[in-house]
Amino acid sequence: MLRGRERQRVAVDALLTRARAGHGGALVLRGGAGSGKSAMLDAARGSLTTTGREVLLCVDDAHLLEDTDWLVELAAAVADEPVALLIATEGEPHGLPWVRLDPLDHADSLRVLRALRPGLAPGLADDVADLARGNPLALTELARALTSQQLGGTAPAPDALPEDSSLRARFRARFRALPEQARFAVALSVVDDEVDADTLARMPDLDLAAVEEANALLDGGPLVRSTLRTELPLALRYAAHAALAAALPPGP
């Protein structure tokens, strides 16, 4: 399901067309967790012709690689070969051509939901789309987890990703992998939507590295914030509220 990805599919198709003509190249698909990068790779594999002589090389989650220099070298090496190199990453493109998989707009989000759940009530569809924030994987996991009561209108719409959500597990794992100070910086940010990078930088005993690590995680957008808000341990939540109350001036 690749709704709302027409521009990116055009770029991938162009890469494959050049490879069929004997002119290799590379394209980087950039986007956050759940943005559909792996689905784009699968679609590209499925579009290969069985009689063609082109070769498609796919690298998923390239941001997890310790060394990415070889990807740049590989892209240069296949320039005159019928080889297409497709790289999916949450990180930088390293000077290679790239396209971004931005969040889907509301209309495309509703189309995804209705394809997954035909007949979904408009109000519920809007609520789920608002929660997912245009993230295709979030839309999929939320749609599949809707209960019969929610579908029937006798229970409220979900307000968080499902407990067994793979996307939620990714956000949780990244949060837990942060150093202690960075986890505290994340907690400060998610307990109060008014807290930004400048506010964090003014907090005592919070170093710049912790702020940068927290911001790198929170740059994933509102869905990351809303998910981590539900994942914060109670003690950390209280500590964040207490620190903000002590450090920030009172409101009017």
Tab-separated table of C-alpha atoms in Angstrom:
chain	number	residue	atom	x	y	z
A	1	MET	CA	0.000	0.000	0.000
A	2	LEU	CA	1.793	3.115	-1.244
A	3	ARG	CA	-0.844	5.838	-1.203
A	4	GLY	CA	0.564	9.329	-1.217
A	5	ARG	CA	3.943	8.192	-2.536
A	6	GLU	CA	3.502	9.000	-6.235
A	7	ARG	CA	6.502	11.340	-6.418
A	8	GLN	CA	8.771	8.833	-4.706
A	9	ARG	CA	7.559	5.992	-6.936
A	10	VAL	CA	8.341	8.095	-10.010
A	11	ALA	CA	11.899	8.548	-8.732
A	12	VAL	CA	12.307	4.814	-8.073
A	13	ASP	CA	10.847	3.913	-11.475
A	14	ALA	CA	13.250	6.329	-13.153
A	15	LEU	CA	16.172	4.662	-11.381
A	16	LEU	CA	15.057	1.220	-12.583
A	17	THR	CA	14.476	2.499	-16.111
A	18	ARG	CA	18.015	3.844	-16.267
A	19	ALA	CA	19.341	0.519	-14.979
A	20	ARG	CA	17.477	-1.335	-17.745
A	21	ALA	CA	19.223	0.942	-20.212
A	22	GLY	CA	22.605	0.060	-18.738
A	23	HIS	CA	23.093	3.188	-16.671
A	24	GLY	CA	23.347	2.352	-12.998
A	25	GLY	CA	22.758	4.671	-10.105
A	26	ALA	CA	21.598	5.050	-6.538
A	27	LEU	CA	18.633	6.585	-4.764
A	28	VAL	CA	18.230	7.113	-1.043
A	29	LEU	CA	14.765	6.863	0.521
A	30	ARG	CA	14.754	9.022	3.649
A	31	GLY	CA	12.069	8.922	6.310
A	32	GLY	CA	11.339	8.189	9.924
A	33	ALA	CA	10.330	4.878	11.448
A	34	GLY	CA	7.126	3.587	9.885
A	35	SER	CA	7.184	6.016	6.959
A	36	GLY	CA	7.013	3.234	4.379
A	37	LYS	CA	10.634	2.876	3.290
A	38	SER	CA	10.566	-0.930	3.450
A	39	ALA	CA	7.281	-0.971	1.535
A	40	MET	CA	8.932	1.106	-1.190
A	41	LEU	CA	11.770	-1.407	-1.384
A	42	ASP	CA	9.279	-4.280	-1.673
A	43	ALA	CA	7.388	-2.462	-4.417
A	44	ALA	CA	10.616	-1.892	-6.330
A	45	ARG	CA	11.493	-5.589	-6.103
A	46	GLY	CA	8.043	-6.476	-7.362
A	47	SER	CA	8.369	-4.188	-10.368
A	48	LEU	CA	11.449	-5.919	-11.754
A	49	THR	CA	10.895	-7.671	-15.072
A	50	THR	CA	11.657	-11.349	-15.189
A	51	THR	CA	13.313	-11.052	-18.587
A	52	GLY	CA	15.291	-7.897	-17.932
A	53	ARG	CA	18.983	-7.873	-17.198
A	54	GLU	CA	18.878	-5.116	-14.612
A	55	VAL	CA	19.939	-5.793	-11.036
A	56	LEU	CA	18.364	-4.162	-8.010
A	57	LEU	CA	20.354	-3.914	-4.790
A	58	CYS	CA	18.355	-2.913	-1.713
A	59	VAL	CA	19.788	-1.759	1.616
A	60	ASP	CA	17.243	-1.273	4.392
A	61	ASP	CA	17.884	0.571	7.679
A	62	ALA	CA	21.188	1.944	6.418
A	63	HIS	CA	21.312	4.303	9.411
A	64	LEU	CA	22.106	1.267	11.578
A	65	LEU	CA	25.326	0.543	9.698
A	66	GLU	CA	28.542	1.479	11.467
A	67	ASP	CA	30.237	2.305	8.161
A	68	THR	CA	28.355	3.735	5.179
A	69	ASP	CA	31.358	4.785	3.066
A	70	TRP	CA	31.078	1.548	1.110
A	71	LEU	CA	27.576	2.515	-0.023
A	72	VAL	CA	28.920	5.670	-1.662
A	73	GLU	CA	31.727	3.657	-3.243
A	74	LEU	CA	29.231	1.063	-4.481
A	75	ALA	CA	27.033	3.757	-6.019
A	76	ALA	CA	30.026	5.045	-7.968
A	77	ALA	CA	31.063	1.524	-9.004
A	78	VAL	CA	27.675	0.675	-10.586
A	79	ALA	CA	27.367	3.913	-12.571
A	80	ASP	CA	28.117	2.165	-15.866
A	81	GLU	CA	26.381	-1.102	-15.049
A	82	PRO	CA	22.702	-2.162	-15.286
A	83	VAL	CA	22.448	-1.925	-11.507
A	84	ALA	CA	20.079	0.128	-9.377
A	85	LEU	CA	21.042	0.724	-5.749
A	86	LEU	CA	18.112	1.615	-3.492
A	87	ILE	CA	18.930	2.655	0.083
A	88	ALA	CA	16.406	3.184	2.870
A	89	THR	CA	17.519	5.187	5.882
A	90	GLU	CA	16.450	7.474	8.682
A	91	GLY	CA	19.770	9.269	8.384
A	92	GLU	CA	21.737	11.345	5.912
A	93	PRO	CA	22.024	10.605	2.160
A	94	HIS	CA	25.835	10.955	2.151
A	95	GLY	CA	25.816	13.027	-1.016
A	96	LEU	CA	23.686	10.565	-2.997
A	97	PRO	CA	20.411	11.472	-4.758
A	98	TRP	CA	17.489	11.175	-2.372
A	99	VAL	CA	13.779	11.578	-1.859
A	100	ARG	CA	11.984	12.029	1.458
A	101	LEU	CA	8.973	10.062	2.619
A	102	ASP	CA	7.099	12.766	4.499
A	103	PRO	CA	3.986	12.028	6.584
A	104	LEU	CA	0.857	11.409	4.529
A	105	ASP	CA	-1.684	14.196	4.418
A	106	HIS	CA	-5.066	13.720	6.064
A	107	ALA	CA	-6.850	12.772	2.853
A	108	ASP	CA	-4.340	10.023	1.997
A	109	SER	CA	-4.405	8.823	5.598
A	110	LEU	CA	-8.179	8.381	5.337
A	111	ARG	CA	-7.785	6.459	2.064
A	112	VAL	CA	-5.307	4.099	3.736
A	113	LEU	CA	-7.677	3.542	6.655
A	114	ARG	CA	-10.676	2.880	4.430
A	115	ALA	CA	-8.688	0.396	2.373
A	116	LEU	CA	-7.770	-1.436	5.577
A	117	ARG	CA	-11.193	-1.063	7.212
A	118	PRO	CA	-13.925	-0.641	4.580
A	119	GLY	CA	-16.941	1.159	5.981
A	120	LEU	CA	-14.991	2.800	8.800
A	121	ALA	CA	-17.120	5.541	10.365
A	122	PRO	CA	-15.950	9.036	9.318
A	123	GLY	CA	-15.530	10.313	12.867
A	124	LEU	CA	-13.468	7.321	13.945
A	125	ALA	CA	-11.394	7.514	10.769
A	126	ASP	CA	-10.611	11.168	11.471
A	127	ASP	CA	-9.597	10.385	15.066
A	128	VAL	CA	-7.283	7.556	14.013
A	129	ALA	CA	-5.761	9.649	11.219
A	130	ASP	CA	-5.112	12.495	13.663
A	131	LEU	CA	-3.404	10.127	16.104
A	132	ALA	CA	-1.244	8.476	13.421
A	133	ARG	CA	0.025	11.846	12.165
A	134	GLY	CA	0.434	10.558	8.638
A	135	ASN	CA	2.646	7.613	9.580
A	136	PRO	CA	1.697	4.660	7.317
A	137	LEU	CA	2.758	1.973	9.788
A	138	ALA	CA	0.870	3.689	12.605
A	139	LEU	CA	-2.235	3.857	10.409
A	140	THR	CA	-1.929	0.147	9.664
A	141	GLU	CA	-1.349	-0.933	13.256
A	142	LEU	CA	-4.109	1.294	14.639
A	143	ALA	CA	-6.616	0.136	12.016
A	144	ARG	CA	-5.920	-3.529	12.673
A	145	ALA	CA	-6.207	-3.083	16.449
A	146	LEU	CA	-9.617	-1.396	16.427
A	147	THR	CA	-12.041	-3.318	18.609
A	148	SER	CA	-15.587	-4.224	17.706
A	149	GLN	CA	-16.751	-1.722	20.316
A	150	GLN	CA	-14.707	1.059	18.757
A	151	LEU	CA	-15.924	0.136	15.298
A	152	GLY	CA	-19.489	0.130	16.565
A	153	GLY	CA	-19.181	3.493	18.298
A	154	THR	CA	-19.705	2.187	21.832
A	155	ALA	CA	-16.076	2.752	22.884
A	156	PRO	CA	-13.860	5.805	22.363
A	157	ALA	CA	-11.254	5.952	19.622
A	158	PRO	CA	-7.719	4.856	20.546
A	159	ASP	CA	-5.468	7.508	22.074
A	160	ALA	CA	-2.156	5.666	21.679
A	161	LEU	CA	-0.504	3.042	19.539
A	162	PRO	CA	-1.493	-0.543	20.461
A	163	GLU	CA	0.510	-2.244	23.211
A	164	ASP	CA	1.848	-4.783	20.694
A	165	SER	CA	2.653	-2.118	18.079
A	166	SER	CA	6.032	-2.698	16.423
A	167	LEU	CA	6.354	1.055	15.920
A	168	ARG	CA	5.718	1.706	19.607
A	169	ALA	CA	8.336	-0.924	20.451
A	170	ARG	CA	10.859	0.876	18.235
A	171	PHE	CA	10.259	4.210	19.918
A	172	ARG	CA	10.454	2.547	23.344
A	173	ALA	CA	13.726	0.793	22.522
A	174	ARG	CA	15.332	3.982	21.258
A	175	PHE	CA	14.252	5.858	24.353
A	176	ARG	CA	15.600	3.179	26.680
A	177	ALA	CA	18.908	3.083	24.797
A	178	LEU	CA	19.557	6.774	25.505
A	179	PRO	CA	21.929	7.820	28.294
A	180	GLU	CA	20.228	8.837	31.544
A	181	GLN	CA	20.513	12.590	30.961
A	182	ALA	CA	19.109	12.292	27.447
A	183	ARG	CA	16.150	10.251	28.757
A	184	PHE	CA	15.522	13.020	31.279
A	185	ALA	CA	15.645	15.612	28.476
A	186	VAL	CA	13.063	13.595	26.543
A	187	ALA	CA	10.867	13.404	29.640
A	188	LEU	CA	11.042	17.184	30.076
A	189	SER	CA	9.962	17.625	26.473
A	190	VAL	CA	7.040	15.223	26.423
A	191	VAL	CA	5.433	16.165	29.743
A	192	ASP	CA	5.065	19.769	28.562
A	193	ASP	CA	4.492	20.607	24.890
A	194	GLU	CA	5.805	24.138	25.513
A	195	VAL	CA	9.296	22.826	26.242
A	196	ASP	CA	11.585	23.275	23.238
A	197	ALA	CA	15.309	22.963	22.571
A	198	ASP	CA	16.006	26.459	23.931
A	199	THR	CA	14.190	25.631	27.159
A	200	LEU	CA	16.191	22.425	27.543
A	201	ALA	CA	19.430	24.297	26.941
A	202	ARG	CA	18.603	26.577	29.901
A	203	MET	CA	17.912	23.709	32.278
A	204	PRO	CA	20.597	23.325	34.943
A	205	ASP	CA	22.663	20.147	34.995
A	206	LEU	CA	21.566	19.179	31.470
A	207	ASP	CA	24.485	19.129	29.055
A	208	LEU	CA	24.338	19.918	25.349
A	209	ALA	CA	24.990	16.318	24.296
A	210	ALA	CA	21.909	15.130	26.202
A	211	VAL	CA	19.759	17.823	24.591
A	212	GLU	CA	21.001	16.883	21.121
A	213	GLU	CA	20.350	13.172	21.689
A	214	ALA	CA	16.852	13.903	22.971
A	215	ASN	CA	16.087	16.166	20.019
A	216	ALA	CA	17.322	13.532	17.569
A	217	LEU	CA	14.674	11.145	18.902
A	218	LEU	CA	11.908	13.741	19.181
A	219	ASP	CA	12.536	14.970	15.630
A	220	GLY	CA	10.451	11.949	14.635
A	221	GLY	CA	7.414	14.173	15.122
A	222	PRO	CA	4.263	14.363	17.259
A	223	LEU	CA	3.633	10.613	17.071
A	224	VAL	CA	6.956	9.959	18.811
A	225	ARG	CA	6.072	12.471	21.507
A	226	SER	CA	2.601	11.063	22.120
A	227	THR	CA	3.958	7.510	22.259
A	228	LEU	CA	6.817	8.290	24.626
A	229	ARG	CA	4.435	10.239	26.859
A	230	THR	CA	2.612	6.961	27.545
A	231	GLU	CA	5.903	5.091	28.013
A	232	LEU	CA	7.476	7.347	30.661
A	233	PRO	CA	8.031	5.629	34.005
A	234	LEU	CA	6.012	7.345	36.724
A	235	ALA	CA	9.091	8.363	38.725
A	236	LEU	CA	10.663	9.987	35.666
A	237	ARG	CA	7.414	11.796	34.874
A	238	TYR	CA	7.253	13.244	38.412
A	239	ALA	CA	10.934	14.228	38.295
A	240	ALA	CA	10.414	16.049	34.988
A	241	HIS	CA	7.413	17.980	36.307
A	242	ALA	CA	9.325	18.914	39.462
A	243	ALA	CA	12.365	20.099	37.503
A	244	LEU	CA	10.246	22.244	35.209
A	245	ALA	CA	8.354	23.758	38.124
A	246	ALA	CA	11.623	24.658	39.838
A	247	ALA	CA	13.459	26.007	36.804
A	248	LEU	CA	10.830	27.848	34.771
A	249	PRO	CA	9.199	31.159	35.737
A	250	PRO	CA	5.564	30.933	36.835
A	251	GLY	CA	2.893	31.692	34.284
A	252	PRO	CA	0.845	34.888	34.276
